[in-house]
Structure formats: C-alpha cells, structure tokens
Amino acid sequence: MVSKLGEMLVKAQLITDTQLDEVMKIQRREGGKLGSIVVRSGFCSDQDIVSFLGMQYGVPAADLEQWPPIDASVIALIPKDLAQRHKVLPLQRTGNVLTLAMSDPTDIFAMDDVRFHTGYNVDPVVSSEMGLARAVEKYYGGNSAIRLADGTKARSTHSGSGPVGSGPAATDTAQPFSEEDEHFDLSELEQELDADAEFDAAEDDDSSVNVNSLKRGSEDAPVVKLVNMVLIDAIKRGASDIHIEPYEKTYRIRFRIDGILMEVMRPNLKLKDPLTSRVKILAKLNIAERRLPQDGRIKLRVNMQGRQKVIDYRVSILPTLFGEKIVLRLLDSDKLMLDLTKLGFEPESLVAWDRQISKPYGMVLVTGPTGSGKTNTLYSSIAKLNTVDTNIMTAEDPVEFNFPGINQVQMKEQIGLNFAAALRSFLRQDPNIILVGEIRDFETAEIAIKASLTGHLVLSTLHTNDAPSTINRLMNMGVEPFLVATSVNIICAQRLVRRLCANCKQVDTHHQPEEALYKVGFTPEEVAKGITFYKPVGCEICNKRGYKGRVGLYEVLEMSETLKDMILTGASAIEIREQGQKEGMITLRRSGCRKVLDGVTTIEEIIRETVL
C-alpha cells in the first residue's frame, strides 16, 4: 500500500509515480522512513518533506535549517543520549511548555520520556529525520550520531564528508535503560491473550467494553515500551511496590522505595485504558472485567550484570471512581535476607526467638501491618529449621519465594482451598513444622492451635499493632483463653524503618533538649551519657535521599508462666505489656531508640513508625 505521504508528494508533483515506486522498493528492501529515502535519493528537498509531514501529522512543521539559534539553557533540558535515542530536539520553552522537534510526533513514548526527564509539558512539532540529525550534531557536538530508521547514519549536507560522528546510535525501537553493563531480556513479558476466553457483557454504558479494541490498544508499541520501562525502572531503583493511579484529570505512577512512596511519572491520561489492559494481559487477567477487583502475577526474567534472575510481580487491580488502580508488588529473591542475625533483632530478643522456634511444638506468631517484613522473618526462621530430618509444610497466599526442601502450598479460594482446608490436610501429611501464611478467622486459628497442642510447631502471622494486643486479637476471634495460654510460645511485633546511608550520613550537631529525648523514649542514663545523632545528607549511592535500605524494629514477647496466668484471668493488653517489660521485653519504640544509638537510623524514622 502506498503511504499517505507518498500520495501527497505525487499529487503535489514533487515526485513521479515511477520515483515513488522506486522509493517504495528501497523501503521494503532496507526499511526506514519514506521521507528520508526520498531526500537521500535526491527526488526532493528536506524543506518539502518537512511541510508535507506537518500536513500528514496535523501538527506544525519546523524547518531546523531556518530556525533561529536555540538557547543553551533549552538544549541543556534534554541529555544528548535522549535526543539521539528518540530523534528529538528542544526548540524553546514557554512557561511549563517545551516545544519539541520530532521526526515522529505520534511517538507517545518519546514525549512521555521527555516529560519525565524535564518536568515540562511537551508541544510537538514535526521535522525531517535528516534535519534533526544535523541539528543534534550542531547543538550537542561532533561526536553525536543519530541512526536513521533504515539503519544508516544521517549524513551532513553541509560538508558532504560522510557520517555524522561515530558515537553510539539510537535505533528506531527505543530500548529503555540500555546501559552497557545491564541487558534486559523482556521476552518473558510477552504473554498471549487466551483466544477462547469468554467475557460477560457490561450492563451499563459506562462499563461497556470493546475487547478487541482494548487488546489492540494494549499492544501498541508506545504502551508496550512504557510498561516495560516501568517494570524495569522499579527493579533498578530498588522499589518494593508500583502504584499506577488514575484520577479525574491526571494519571500518575509512584514507586515505594524503602517504605516511602515517590512519584516518578505522569503519563498521558489517554494511556489509562491501554496501559491497564497491557498489565492485565501480562498477568493473565480478564481485560473486559472493569467492575470487580482482580489479582494476578507477572514473571519477568532479566539479565543484570551477566547474571540471570527472575522477578515476580504480584498484581492487584481495584476499580476506583476514575478507573482501575494497579498495584504491583515486586518479589526479588536477591533481597530476601535469610540470616536472622542480620534482620535487626536485639541480641536478647534474638536469643528468646531462637529458643522458642527450636521447641518441638507450640505457636510462634509474627505481627505487624502489610509491608513490615513479617514474611521475611518467618522465611528466615524456617530456613534455619530446614533440615533433612524435618518435614516442613507451608500454606501461603501467595507463595512468594520457593525453597528447596520445604513443601509449599498455594491457596486457591475459588476452589475452596483456604488456610483452614490446607491445615486439615497438612495434619494427615506427618508434618513437624507448619507455616500458615495468615490467621484470618476463627476456623484457621482453631485448627492452628489444635495442631500446636498435638506435637507440631506452628508459625503464622496476624495483623495487630503490637505483641501484647495479639492475645486480645485471638480471643476476639473466639479462641478460648486457656487455649491461647497453653499454645502460644512467643509473639514478635515488627516494623521497618529506613537505614541511614553509610556513605554520606553525618553527625547532627543540632542540640536536642533533654525533655524531648525523654519523650521520645531515651532513658536518663542514655541522655546523661551523651548521644551522638546522625542525619541524612544524600549522595549518588542513595540517590540523594540520605537513606538506603531498611532495618527491622522488633518487640518480642516470650510467654512466661506469669503471663500465661494473666491470660487465663483475663488481663488486658496494657497489663500484659507492663508485665512483659518487667520480664525484659524490648518495645518497638525502645528497639528504635537502640537503632538510633547505634547510628543506624534517625529519630524521625522511629517516631514515624512507632508509639511510646
């Protein structure tokens, strides 16, 4: 099929039908853009092509040969490699709008990339590919080179001396994050939509879905590149979660890095539906269902620094007022620390924990909010207990990491395989140690407690604020106090706080009033002795944040005979807490204070995550 640009050039009598046929043959043989081939063949000038490109794309045309000199501050807004990769050139800035010369003004990915790097809205104008190559050479230096879409380097018409520069060239297909030392293999991302899938028709106009249209939109190159870029960038930044959020007039992407959400991009609102459909296809979800929440999983295989690794993304999609919010949790096995001594336990807390998980029966509970590191603590514990003479069985939703020698079962609520059902089956599998992903209801709690009372060690998690309140939570579920007192061995409440960057942290010379330190939780002895505080500064290693990585705060309540008697008599969580502290329990706030004394974190971090 003859291109629209070719028809326009023939109609304007700038080239003949014979010349167009010749150009089309070259394009089929070598690839590339028709306009560049026409100019290289000498059939018409660059200026003619620019004006016709403007008419074809419906945007203003810019002849860069006649354009006034561009201010250096405007050129500095876009790095040279970005200009080469996308074949773009900044022309002028007016307020928060950047006028951008592009060879393809429909390249949404390029515009989003420029918007992301500069923070300005983009107003595209079209220019010829060869004109852009010469302009980039002029403004970015003689070592720059743009490779044309057919693979050839642009040649300067000023000197006629050959290829422009000899530096690395950007191909027509942008490859995000193409650093020399890191290569990303995205073939595992390319999933196919099940052709036999059946979709229910929506009941109202607002929810009507054209499945074929959604699928086509999700397979457009800019959408595919954008999703790939987001998934890879999250790995490189060390993010734990990706939030893709639609609002009435904006669309934003945020990463949770070291527990803090940071905005990284604001894609065009028009990309909302194609991007959501793309993620659904990768996660093998129903792209036509936009009224109900959906959960899925994406597996990505990457090669980083010569080593292949697999990253899992847990995908959660939730319908909101202005579209579907997507949250992807990254599960990177390299970040899983299985050494209990390196998680952040205080020495006396670690001794108590080791003592109780080494017992042949009883319950070991870990509590805390989502994202507080409960799974890491449990995995570290069973990794220590994983020996050839021990049968370990786990019921998880989902199974986040695989361990050799441990029998892991994935929960499937839709077919009735829940924690309670799995636990019943486990008891017929001759287990020594059972791990239950979470105790959510009375049925699961009852079976877990009975298992712990019949010769099994049971490890599980609960959602409570601290260790003492876990006792009340179990009894609120309907578990009898005598069962709690006789089954529970130890409870660990935990939080994660950001760790100061070891490379750039500095001593904080600001004087802290003694009264304020007492209110934080420091003892009079510690204050009298003098405390050296550190503050975050920011460097290249920590991406200017001053923090890198996280460390755990742990509140470990070991069940003593006194505490068991208090549970049987109906003691409150406050009374249990007071008795626990008398017996040596370190609270979450005190654990944080000790991390501050060791120069690991800051007062602001422990105040943000704990209460006195």
XYZ file of C-alpha atoms in Angstrom:
612
model
C 0.000 0.000 0.000
C 1.337 3.406 -0.998
C 1.876 5.618 2.044
C -0.161 8.762 2.607
C 2.990 10.895 2.412
C 3.916 9.330 -0.927
C 0.473 10.060 -2.350
C 0.731 13.689 -1.192
C 4.144 14.115 -2.801
C 2.907 12.656 -6.106
C -0.250 14.772 -6.009
C 1.860 17.900 -5.481
C 4.021 16.798 -8.454
C 7.185 16.823 -6.333
C 7.910 13.224 -7.332
C 6.579 10.991 -10.093
C 4.786 7.661 -9.789
C 7.939 5.949 -11.068
C 10.075 7.640 -8.426
C 7.562 6.694 -5.716
C 7.673 3.047 -6.851
C 11.475 3.158 -6.683
C 11.373 4.659 -3.170
C 8.836 2.057 -2.032
C 11.095 -0.749 -3.283
C 14.021 0.687 -1.279
C 11.807 0.975 1.791
C 10.633 -2.640 1.502
C 14.207 -3.828 0.994
C 16.045 -1.721 3.581
C 13.333 -0.349 5.856
C 13.274 3.240 7.072
C 11.018 6.239 6.642
C 9.794 7.203 3.226
C 10.610 10.899 3.645
C 14.271 10.236 4.451
C 14.608 7.867 1.473
C 13.068 10.467 -0.876
C 15.563 13.125 0.277
C 18.563 10.752 0.116
C 17.542 9.728 -3.388
C 17.593 13.393 -4.418
C 13.975 13.475 -5.604
C 13.009 16.495 -3.450
C 14.398 18.745 -0.723
C 14.311 18.399 3.041
C 12.148 21.530 3.308
C 9.470 19.994 1.063
C 9.356 16.876 3.204
C 9.006 18.910 6.420
C 5.989 20.851 5.153
C 4.260 17.684 3.948
C 4.995 15.877 7.216
C 3.218 18.718 9.004
C 0.161 18.198 6.846
C 0.305 14.414 7.283
C 0.523 14.508 11.100
C -1.639 17.600 11.593
C 0.978 19.430 13.698
C 3.153 22.497 12.984
C 6.257 21.875 10.872
C 9.683 23.212 11.802
C 12.480 23.675 9.254
C 15.514 23.440 11.527
C 17.782 24.930 8.833
C 15.837 28.194 9.103
C 15.136 28.032 12.856
C 16.694 30.799 15.000
C 19.608 29.787 17.289
C 18.353 27.752 20.244
C 19.242 28.942 23.729
C 21.828 26.757 25.505
C 19.626 26.523 28.618
C 16.874 24.946 26.494
C 19.279 22.441 24.908
C 20.506 21.513 28.392
C 16.995 20.384 29.368
C 17.379 17.160 27.338
C 20.508 14.964 27.566
C 22.320 14.084 24.364
C 21.600 10.355 24.611
C 17.869 11.050 24.996
C 17.874 13.344 21.956
C 19.699 10.690 19.918
C 17.521 7.821 21.084
C 14.184 9.452 20.280
C 15.321 11.754 17.429
C 14.107 14.887 19.209
C 15.415 18.406 19.814
C 14.132 21.029 22.285
C 13.425 24.311 20.481
C 12.035 26.709 23.069
C 10.370 26.844 26.468
C 7.333 28.956 27.278
C 6.205 28.681 30.890
C 5.853 24.976 31.616
C 5.552 24.013 27.930
C 8.549 22.732 25.960
C 8.365 22.911 22.164
C 9.924 19.704 20.868
C 11.006 18.945 17.306
C 10.318 15.283 16.473
C 10.622 13.083 13.421
C 7.512 11.210 14.588
C 5.131 13.437 16.610
C 2.879 10.417 17.298
C 5.589 8.743 19.412
C 3.867 8.923 22.807
C 6.692 7.018 24.484
C 9.249 9.629 23.408
C 7.066 12.506 24.620
C 6.468 10.805 27.984
C 10.194 10.156 28.338
C 10.971 13.835 27.698
C 8.165 14.926 30.032
C 9.556 12.595 32.721
C 13.132 13.922 32.378
C 12.295 17.620 32.121
C 9.106 18.029 34.130
C 7.599 20.162 31.330
C 4.562 19.527 29.140
C 5.519 18.757 25.542
C 4.239 20.617 22.480
C 5.438 18.588 19.441
C 6.374 19.976 16.047
C 7.491 17.811 13.158
C 10.850 17.973 11.418
C 12.667 15.729 8.984
C 14.822 12.915 10.267
C 17.923 14.164 8.461
C 17.345 17.749 9.564
C 17.107 16.586 13.164
C 20.333 14.594 12.788
C 22.204 17.678 11.593
C 20.695 19.845 14.341
C 21.633 17.367 17.070
C 25.177 17.294 15.681
C 25.263 21.085 15.725
C 23.968 21.611 19.269
C 25.296 18.526 21.070
C 28.736 18.293 19.497
C 30.505 16.455 16.731
C 30.534 13.087 18.493
C 26.776 12.703 18.295
C 25.161 10.442 15.728
C 21.528 9.596 15.061
C 20.860 6.378 13.223
C 18.017 6.656 10.767
C 15.129 4.226 10.817
C 16.642 2.169 7.983
C 19.847 1.626 9.960
C 22.040 4.163 8.110
C 23.613 7.139 9.819
C 22.447 10.594 8.839
C 24.920 12.485 6.661
C 25.532 16.176 6.868
C 24.716 18.094 3.683
C 26.945 20.951 4.768
C 30.290 19.261 4.304
C 29.390 16.077 2.480
C 32.232 14.431 4.342
C 30.451 11.293 5.477
C 28.670 10.036 8.553
C 27.935 12.388 11.358
C 30.047 11.381 14.354
C 30.913 7.926 15.467
C 29.245 7.621 18.868
C 26.607 5.122 19.934
C 23.453 5.338 17.860
C 19.832 5.021 18.848
C 17.729 2.612 16.845
C 14.140 3.244 15.814
C 12.915 0.981 18.622
C 13.781 2.630 21.903
C 15.358 0.263 24.416
C 14.858 1.655 27.914
C 17.828 1.633 30.269
C 20.332 0.268 27.770
C 23.426 0.742 29.938
C 26.426 -1.238 28.758
C 26.636 -3.319 31.925
C 22.958 -4.272 32.102
C 20.885 -6.067 29.460
C 17.223 -6.789 29.969
C 15.570 -9.747 28.271
C 11.875 -8.925 28.101
C 10.776 -11.943 26.103
C 9.139 -13.472 29.172
C 6.792 -10.495 29.357
C 5.152 -11.208 26.022
C 2.064 -13.182 27.050
C -0.779 -14.063 24.694
C -4.426 -13.355 25.484
C -6.436 -16.586 25.579
C -8.366 -16.623 22.308
C -11.067 -18.832 23.834
C -11.731 -16.571 26.816
C -15.332 -15.543 27.248
C -16.253 -12.095 28.532
C -19.531 -11.004 30.097
C -21.236 -8.021 28.526
C -21.495 -4.956 30.743
C -24.891 -3.869 31.972
C -24.473 -0.118 31.584
C -22.930 2.220 29.044
C -20.151 3.391 31.359
C -18.793 -0.145 31.705
C -19.228 -1.303 28.105
C -16.015 -2.797 26.793
C -14.776 -3.443 23.296
C -12.387 -6.323 23.999
C -10.713 -6.253 20.586
C -10.121 -2.509 20.877
C -8.616 -2.897 24.353
C -6.316 -5.649 23.176
C -5.173 -3.683 20.105
C -4.522 -0.592 22.224
C -2.531 -2.584 24.766
C -0.268 -3.955 22.012
C 0.687 -0.553 20.574
C 4.465 -0.079 20.691
C 4.410 3.031 22.953
C 2.241 1.238 25.539
C 4.388 -1.902 25.484
C 7.552 0.183 25.855
C 6.079 2.242 28.683
C 5.007 -0.823 30.696
C 8.393 -2.472 30.114
C 10.162 0.721 31.172
C 8.142 0.992 34.399
C 8.736 -2.664 35.336
C 12.478 -2.397 34.714
C 12.897 1.017 36.326
C 11.284 -0.314 39.509
C 13.896 -3.082 39.665
C 16.759 -0.656 39.122
C 15.516 1.778 41.769
C 15.008 -0.984 44.331
C 11.256 -0.365 44.629
C 9.059 -2.763 46.590
C 5.742 -1.663 45.023
C 4.493 0.099 41.883
C 1.305 2.196 42.115
C -0.460 3.146 38.856
C -3.272 5.528 39.765
C -5.995 7.192 37.634
C -7.622 10.434 38.737
C -10.121 12.764 37.097
C -7.575 14.865 35.201
C -4.237 13.163 35.872
C -2.622 9.751 35.678
C 0.405 9.053 37.831
C 2.877 6.278 38.627
C 4.542 6.028 42.033
C 7.197 3.696 43.417
C 7.525 2.688 47.064
C 11.251 2.850 47.783
C 12.464 1.984 51.284
C 8.887 2.240 52.520
C 8.235 5.752 51.117
C 6.036 6.441 48.083
C 7.683 8.627 45.421
C 6.089 9.936 42.225
C 8.164 9.006 39.170
C 5.946 9.702 36.170
C 2.698 11.264 34.938
C 1.741 9.529 31.668
C -0.847 10.998 29.332
C -4.381 10.308 30.574
C -5.179 8.767 27.167
C -2.864 5.864 28.060
C -5.009 4.806 31.022
C -7.063 2.084 29.314
C -4.310 0.679 27.034
C -1.820 0.563 29.916
C -4.315 -1.176 32.227
C -5.151 -3.708 29.504
C -1.455 -4.368 28.899
C -0.850 -5.152 32.568
C -3.942 -7.386 32.648
C -2.725 -9.346 29.628
C 0.702 -9.851 31.181
C -0.935 -11.015 34.430
C -3.401 -13.264 32.511
C -6.442 -11.412 33.829
C -9.800 -10.644 32.208
C -9.316 -7.385 30.292
C -13.071 -6.931 29.839
C -13.866 -7.013 33.570
C -13.560 -3.475 34.919
C -16.117 -3.600 37.737
C -14.538 -6.143 40.101
C -11.092 -6.385 41.745
C -8.669 -8.863 40.169
C -5.391 -10.412 41.312
C -2.681 -11.946 39.163
C 1.028 -12.435 38.711
C 3.713 -11.420 36.200
C 7.059 -13.182 35.931
C 9.985 -11.274 34.402
C 13.354 -12.795 33.556
C 16.206 -10.288 33.358
C 19.947 -10.406 32.841
C 21.707 -7.975 35.148
C 25.486 -7.673 35.217
C 25.844 -11.003 33.426
C 23.601 -12.905 35.838
C 20.085 -14.083 35.080
C 17.397 -13.575 37.705
C 13.625 -13.919 37.864
C 11.438 -11.185 39.329
C 7.823 -11.859 40.275
C 5.220 -9.092 40.363
C 2.054 -9.657 42.403
C -0.647 -7.700 40.565
C -3.704 -6.231 42.290
C -6.298 -4.303 40.271
C -9.008 -2.317 42.054
C -11.827 -0.329 40.372
C -11.880 3.295 41.593
C -14.004 6.325 40.764
C -11.961 7.304 37.677
C -10.635 3.945 36.520
C -8.714 0.939 37.773
C -5.832 1.409 40.194
C -2.991 -1.088 39.733
C -0.522 -2.063 42.453
C 2.350 -4.395 41.610
C 4.461 -5.801 44.451
C 7.979 -6.827 43.457
C 9.241 -10.139 44.818
C 13.014 -10.237 44.335
C 14.686 -13.312 45.833
C 18.010 -11.440 45.950
C 16.544 -9.066 48.544
C 15.349 -11.891 50.783
C 17.680 -11.987 53.789
C 17.525 -15.391 55.481
C 20.032 -14.675 58.252
C 18.171 -13.884 61.487
C 21.249 -12.162 62.921
C 21.161 -9.513 60.163
C 17.474 -8.548 60.310
C 17.824 -6.142 63.247
C 16.918 -8.240 66.299
C 18.424 -7.021 69.572
C 20.736 -9.743 70.993
C 18.446 -10.634 73.937
C 15.363 -10.707 71.647
C 17.166 -12.987 69.179
C 18.142 -15.400 71.966
C 14.484 -15.667 73.064
C 13.303 -16.107 69.452
C 15.845 -18.856 68.729
C 14.905 -20.616 71.942
C 11.196 -20.734 71.097
C 11.414 -21.671 67.387
C 13.655 -24.574 68.399
C 10.885 -26.128 70.520
C 9.121 -29.195 69.049
C 5.594 -27.799 69.434
C 3.660 -24.609 70.166
C 2.724 -21.439 68.248
C 5.127 -18.757 67.049
C 3.366 -15.587 65.875
C 4.677 -12.593 63.924
C 2.505 -9.460 63.806
C 2.569 -6.141 62.037
C 0.988 -4.233 59.139
C 1.383 -5.065 55.469
C 4.931 -4.485 54.280
C 6.539 -4.710 57.724
C 8.744 -7.715 56.868
C 6.710 -10.473 58.544
C 7.235 -12.904 55.675
C 10.992 -12.332 55.742
C 11.129 -13.141 59.456
C 9.111 -16.340 59.001
C 11.139 -17.461 55.977
C 14.373 -16.803 57.877
C 13.074 -18.907 60.771
C 12.035 -21.923 58.693
C 15.255 -21.674 56.646
C 17.141 -22.162 59.917
C 14.897 -25.138 60.807
C 15.046 -26.701 57.330
C 16.982 -29.944 57.782
C 16.750 -33.310 56.073
C 15.056 -34.905 59.103
C 12.277 -32.271 59.343
C 9.031 -32.199 57.345
C 8.076 -28.537 56.835
C 4.761 -27.620 55.169
C 3.542 -24.116 54.362
C 0.157 -22.711 53.348
C 0.674 -19.326 51.679
C -1.365 -16.797 49.742
C 0.575 -16.253 47.584
C 3.750 -18.342 47.660
C 6.261 -15.501 47.402
C 9.573 -17.401 47.256
C 10.413 -21.035 46.607
C 12.638 -23.032 48.969
C 14.120 -26.470 48.283
C 13.205 -28.999 50.951
C 10.026 -27.185 52.005
C 6.557 -28.246 50.820
C 4.760 -25.019 49.855
C 1.047 -24.912 49.000
C -0.621 -22.027 47.161
C -4.081 -21.081 48.461
C -6.921 -21.026 45.918
C -10.068 -19.607 47.498
C -12.107 -20.028 44.308
C -11.926 -23.827 44.596
C -12.210 -23.940 48.381
C -8.515 -24.358 49.165
C -8.138 -21.895 52.024
C -5.893 -21.870 55.092
C -8.292 -23.975 57.159
C -8.676 -26.613 54.436
C -4.923 -26.757 53.878
C -4.255 -27.132 57.608
C -6.624 -30.102 57.837
C -4.759 -31.806 55.006
C -1.364 -30.959 56.500
C -2.194 -32.882 59.678
C -2.515 -36.040 57.563
C 0.886 -35.419 55.929
C 3.029 -36.233 59.004
C 4.424 -32.675 59.436
C 6.941 -31.483 62.024
C 6.628 -27.759 61.295
C 3.646 -25.930 59.759
C 3.707 -22.378 58.444
C 0.338 -20.669 57.932
C 0.565 -17.504 55.873
C -2.006 -15.632 57.957
C -4.595 -16.398 60.636
C -7.655 -14.520 59.383
C -10.609 -16.215 61.092
C -11.680 -18.446 63.962
C -11.624 -21.639 61.891
C -7.978 -21.188 60.882
C -6.968 -20.104 64.396
C -8.722 -23.107 65.972
C -7.055 -25.671 63.696
C -3.625 -23.989 64.081
C -3.895 -24.024 67.879
C -5.015 -27.654 67.936
C -2.064 -28.558 65.695
C 0.316 -26.768 68.080
C -1.151 -28.723 71.019
C -0.679 -32.095 69.314
C 3.074 -32.048 68.754
C 3.573 -29.591 65.877
C 5.424 -26.282 65.723
C 3.113 -23.762 64.021
C 4.372 -20.426 62.674
C 1.942 -17.795 61.442
C 1.174 -14.068 61.144
C -1.529 -11.743 62.437
C -2.359 -8.095 61.815
C -2.041 -6.307 65.177
C -0.313 -3.143 66.365
C 1.991 -4.721 68.939
C 2.824 -8.043 70.590
C 0.566 -7.842 73.707
C -2.552 -6.949 71.686
C -2.139 -10.205 69.732
C -3.524 -12.081 72.756
C -6.724 -9.989 72.679
C -6.981 -10.404 68.913
C -7.005 -14.200 69.187
C -9.639 -14.113 71.921
C -11.748 -11.676 69.848
C -11.725 -14.294 67.083
C -13.382 -16.698 69.523
C -10.388 -18.677 70.792
C -10.712 -19.641 74.470
C -8.174 -18.003 76.841
C -6.911 -21.384 78.111
C -6.109 -22.433 74.514
C -4.162 -19.199 73.893
C -2.235 -19.562 77.162
C -1.249 -23.170 76.523
C -0.439 -22.932 72.800
C 1.408 -19.621 72.204
C 5.181 -19.771 72.788
C 6.292 -16.333 71.606
C 4.964 -13.266 69.753
C 7.056 -10.868 67.676
C 5.716 -7.487 66.544
C 7.810 -5.670 63.958
C 8.184 -2.565 61.802
C 10.651 -1.446 59.142
C 12.433 1.913 59.219
C 14.806 3.420 56.694
C 18.504 2.856 57.271
C 20.872 5.841 57.050
C 23.188 5.717 54.043
C 26.551 4.606 55.418
C 28.381 6.552 52.721
C 27.014 10.046 53.396
C 25.490 10.177 56.883
C 26.869 12.972 59.065
C 26.857 13.774 62.755
C 23.915 16.038 63.614
C 25.314 18.920 65.668
C 21.868 20.316 66.419
C 21.247 20.235 70.185
C 18.280 18.104 71.277
C 16.604 19.220 74.549
C 16.748 16.566 77.263
C 12.999 16.768 77.873
C 12.333 15.983 74.197
C 14.671 12.975 74.326
C 12.825 11.600 77.366
C 9.532 11.935 75.462
C 10.995 10.012 72.525
C 11.909 7.103 74.789
C 15.565 7.508 75.728
C 16.483 6.703 79.340
C 18.020 9.267 81.744
C 21.229 7.205 81.748
C 21.499 7.360 77.957
C 20.828 11.104 77.898
C 23.327 11.764 80.717
C 25.999 9.745 78.922
C 25.505 11.743 75.736
C 24.000 10.593 72.456
C 25.569 11.070 69.036
C 22.838 11.605 66.460
C 23.300 11.266 62.710
C 21.403 12.965 59.915
C 20.747 12.029 56.262
C 22.695 14.023 53.662
C 22.314 12.403 50.255
C 24.807 11.103 47.699
C 24.923 9.210 44.409
C 24.790 5.837 46.162
C 21.462 6.595 47.887
C 20.045 8.705 45.009
C 20.271 11.904 47.084
C 17.801 10.593 49.681
C 20.195 10.055 52.597
C 18.693 6.628 53.292
C 19.471 3.278 51.684
C 17.754 0.051 52.667
C 15.675 -0.712 55.750
C 16.180 -2.314 59.130
C 13.659 -4.012 61.406
C 12.383 -2.939 64.801
C 11.336 -5.927 66.917
C 9.144 -6.324 70.007
C 9.489 -9.912 71.234
C 7.087 -11.157 73.947
C 8.101 -14.570 75.280
C 5.343 -16.371 77.186
C 6.279 -16.954 80.832
C 4.213 -18.760 83.478
C 3.216 -15.380 84.925
C 1.960 -14.137 81.571
C 0.034 -17.358 80.961
C -1.702 -16.966 84.331
C -2.585 -13.362 83.439
C -4.135 -14.508 80.142
C -6.239 -17.106 81.978
C -7.538 -14.430 84.369
C -8.484 -12.065 81.508
C -5.701 -9.455 81.848
C -5.807 -6.503 79.429
C -3.189 -5.809 76.753
C -1.845 -2.919 78.868
C -1.306 -5.208 81.858
C 0.352 -7.835 79.677
C 2.617 -5.150 78.204
C 3.684 -3.907 81.640
C 4.473 -7.445 82.809
C 6.334 -8.187 79.588
C 8.528 -5.114 80.069
C 9.271 -6.201 83.646
C 10.439 -9.530 82.247
C 12.747 -7.843 79.720
C 10.577 -7.281 76.656
C 12.024 -4.533 74.412
C 9.198 -2.449 72.922
C 9.145 -1.268 69.312
C 9.993 2.280 70.415
C 12.915 1.098 72.580
C 14.153 -1.057 69.699
C 14.094 2.089 67.549
C 15.946 4.107 70.203
C 18.686 1.497 70.268
C 18.985 1.696 66.483
C 19.390 5.484 66.842
C 22.095 4.994 69.491
C 23.920 2.677 67.079
C 23.765 5.307 64.310
C 21.604 3.092 62.103
C 18.559 5.357 61.709
C 17.099 8.697 62.859
C 14.624 9.848 65.499
C 12.246 10.976 62.742
C 12.078 7.430 61.367
C 11.243 5.743 64.682
C 8.629 8.389 65.533
C 7.016 7.798 62.124
C 6.679 4.043 62.700
C 6.231 3.555 66.465
C 4.433 4.957 69.516
C 5.771 5.313 73.053
